[in-house]
Every structure is written in structure tokens, then in C-alpha cells.
Amino acid sequence: MFKKFVNYCKACYDELAHKTTWPTLPELTHSAVVVLTSSLVIALVVWLLDVVFKNFMSFVYPG
């Protein structure tokens, strides 16, 4: 059983070290900018909807 675990660990290392293609720094930077930009846009849309619904509910249910 221990030999199976060692073989599994060796296979995992081989996969990560030799068979995986890691992104270059420009690719990684571009992906990070895309994620950051889309997150900010989604946050802005959610904030705007929150403001609109808050004002609408204040109009419908004055109090």
C-alpha cells in the first residue's frame, strides 16, 4: 500500500513538473486584468441595481 502511495506521488510530481503548461507572465497578467475588470463591472452593476431598488421601494413604501 505504501508503494502505491509513493507511485501516486511520483506521478503527481511528474504531471505538475513536466506535463503541465504553465502560463507566461504576460498571459497571467492579462488574465488577472480581465478578472479584475469583470469583477469591478459586476460589482458596479449590483451596486446600481441596489440603489435603484432601494429608491423604488422608498417610493412604493414611504415611511
JSON list of C-alpha atoms in Angstrom, two decimals:
[
{"chain": "A", "resi": 1, "resn": "MET", "atom": "CA", "xyz": [0.00, 0.00, 0.00]},
{"chain": "A", "resi": 2, "resn": "PHE", "atom": "CA", "xyz": [2.86, 2.38, 0.79]},
{"chain": "A", "resi": 3, "resn": "LYS", "atom": "CA", "xyz": [4.39, 1.65, -2.63]},
{"chain": "A", "resi": 4, "resn": "LYS", "atom": "CA", "xyz": [1.11, 2.65, -4.31]},
{"chain": "A", "resi": 5, "resn": "PHE", "atom": "CA", "xyz": [1.15, 5.95, -2.43]},
{"chain": "A", "resi": 6, "resn": "VAL", "atom": "CA", "xyz": [4.77, 6.64, -3.43]},
{"chain": "A", "resi": 7, "resn": "ASN", "atom": "CA", "xyz": [3.99, 5.85, -7.07]},
{"chain": "A", "resi": 8, "resn": "TYR", "atom": "CA", "xyz": [0.98, 8.17, -6.89]},
{"chain": "A", "resi": 9, "resn": "CYS", "atom": "CA", "xyz": [3.15, 10.99, -5.50]},
{"chain": "A", "resi": 10, "resn": "LYS", "atom": "CA", "xyz": [5.76, 10.44, -8.21]},
{"chain": "A", "resi": 11, "resn": "ALA", "atom": "CA", "xyz": [3.06, 10.51, -10.90]},
{"chain": "A", "resi": 12, "resn": "CYS", "atom": "CA", "xyz": [1.63, 13.73, -9.46]},
{"chain": "A", "resi": 13, "resn": "TYR", "atom": "CA", "xyz": [5.06, 15.37, -9.43]},
{"chain": "A", "resi": 14, "resn": "ASP", "atom": "CA", "xyz": [5.76, 14.23, -12.99]},
{"chain": "A", "resi": 15, "resn": "GLU", "atom": "CA", "xyz": [2.41, 15.64, -14.11]},
{"chain": "A", "resi": 16, "resn": "LEU", "atom": "CA", "xyz": [2.99, 19.02, -12.46]},
{"chain": "A", "resi": 17, "resn": "ALA", "atom": "CA", "xyz": [6.67, 19.37, -13.37]},
{"chain": "A", "resi": 18, "resn": "HIS", "atom": "CA", "xyz": [6.77, 18.03, -16.92]},
{"chain": "A", "resi": 19, "resn": "LYS", "atom": "CA", "xyz": [3.31, 17.66, -18.46]},
{"chain": "A", "resi": 20, "resn": "THR", "atom": "CA", "xyz": [1.59, 20.83, -17.27]},
{"chain": "A", "resi": 21, "resn": "THR", "atom": "CA", "xyz": [1.89, 24.00, -19.32]},
{"chain": "A", "resi": 22, "resn": "TRP", "atom": "CA", "xyz": [2.13, 26.98, -17.02]},
{"chain": "A", "resi": 23, "resn": "PRO", "atom": "CA", "xyz": [1.07, 30.44, -18.27]},
{"chain": "A", "resi": 24, "resn": "THR", "atom": "CA", "xyz": [3.70, 33.01, -19.05]},
{"chain": "A", "resi": 25, "resn": "LEU", "atom": "CA", "xyz": [3.83, 36.24, -17.07]},
{"chain": "A", "resi": 26, "resn": "PRO", "atom": "CA", "xyz": [2.08, 38.30, -19.81]},
{"chain": "A", "resi": 27, "resn": "GLU", "atom": "CA", "xyz": [-0.69, 35.68, -20.09]},
{"chain": "A", "resi": 28, "resn": "LEU", "atom": "CA", "xyz": [-1.11, 35.62, -16.33]},
{"chain": "A", "resi": 29, "resn": "THR", "atom": "CA", "xyz": [-1.17, 39.42, -16.14]},
{"chain": "A", "resi": 30, "resn": "HIS", "atom": "CA", "xyz": [-3.76, 39.62, -18.91]},
{"chain": "A", "resi": 31, "resn": "SER", "atom": "CA", "xyz": [-5.97, 37.05, -17.21]},
{"chain": "A", "resi": 32, "resn": "ALA", "atom": "CA", "xyz": [-5.70, 38.88, -13.90]},
{"chain": "A", "resi": 33, "resn": "VAL", "atom": "CA", "xyz": [-6.68, 42.18, -15.53]},
{"chain": "A", "resi": 34, "resn": "VAL", "atom": "CA", "xyz": [-9.66, 40.54, -17.22]},
{"chain": "A", "resi": 35, "resn": "VAL", "atom": "CA", "xyz": [-10.84, 39.02, -13.92]},
{"chain": "A", "resi": 36, "resn": "LEU", "atom": "CA", "xyz": [-10.33, 42.28, -12.02]},
{"chain": "A", "resi": 37, "resn": "THR", "atom": "CA", "xyz": [-12.14, 44.34, -14.65]},
{"chain": "A", "resi": 38, "resn": "SER", "atom": "CA", "xyz": [-15.08, 41.97, -14.90]},
{"chain": "A", "resi": 39, "resn": "SER", "atom": "CA", "xyz": [-15.34, 41.82, -11.10]},
{"chain": "A", "resi": 40, "resn": "LEU", "atom": "CA", "xyz": [-15.45, 45.60, -10.88]},
{"chain": "A", "resi": 41, "resn": "VAL", "atom": "CA", "xyz": [-18.07, 45.83, -13.64]},
{"chain": "A", "resi": 42, "resn": "ILE", "atom": "CA", "xyz": [-20.27, 43.22, -11.95]},
{"chain": "A", "resi": 43, "resn": "ALA", "atom": "CA", "xyz": [-19.87, 44.97, -8.58]},
{"chain": "A", "resi": 44, "resn": "LEU", "atom": "CA", "xyz": [-20.88, 48.28, -10.19]},
{"chain": "A", "resi": 45, "resn": "VAL", "atom": "CA", "xyz": [-23.96, 46.71, -11.79]},
{"chain": "A", "resi": 46, "resn": "VAL", "atom": "CA", "xyz": [-25.02, 45.12, -8.49]},
{"chain": "A", "resi": 47, "resn": "TRP", "atom": "CA", "xyz": [-24.50, 48.44, -6.66]},
{"chain": "A", "resi": 48, "resn": "LEU", "atom": "CA", "xyz": [-26.57, 50.31, -9.26]},
{"chain": "A", "resi": 49, "resn": "LEU", "atom": "CA", "xyz": [-29.39, 47.77, -9.03]},
{"chain": "A", "resi": 50, "resn": "ASP", "atom": "CA", "xyz": [-29.28, 48.05, -5.25]},
{"chain": "A", "resi": 51, "resn": "VAL", "atom": "CA", "xyz": [-29.60, 51.84, -5.42]},
{"chain": "A", "resi": 52, "resn": "VAL", "atom": "CA", "xyz": [-32.42, 51.65, -7.97]},
{"chain": "A", "resi": 53, "resn": "PHE", "atom": "CA", "xyz": [-34.41, 49.08, -5.96]},
{"chain": "A", "resi": 54, "resn": "LYS", "atom": "CA", "xyz": [-33.81, 50.96, -2.71]},
{"chain": "A", "resi": 55, "resn": "ASN", "atom": "CA", "xyz": [-35.18, 54.17, -4.22]},
{"chain": "A", "resi": 56, "resn": "PHE", "atom": "CA", "xyz": [-38.07, 52.32, -5.84]},
{"chain": "A", "resi": 57, "resn": "MET", "atom": "CA", "xyz": [-39.01, 50.65, -2.55]},
{"chain": "A", "resi": 58, "resn": "SER", "atom": "CA", "xyz": [-38.76, 54.01, -0.74]},
{"chain": "A", "resi": 59, "resn": "PHE", "atom": "CA", "xyz": [-41.19, 55.41, -3.29]},
{"chain": "A", "resi": 60, "resn": "VAL", "atom": "CA", "xyz": [-43.60, 52.46, -3.04]},
{"chain": "A", "resi": 61, "resn": "TYR", "atom": "CA", "xyz": [-43.42, 52.16, 0.77]},
{"chain": "A", "resi": 62, "resn": "PRO", "atom": "CA", "xyz": [-42.81, 55.64, 2.14]},
{"chain": "A", "resi": 63, "resn": "GLY", "atom": "CA", "xyz": [-42.06, 55.63, 5.74]}
]
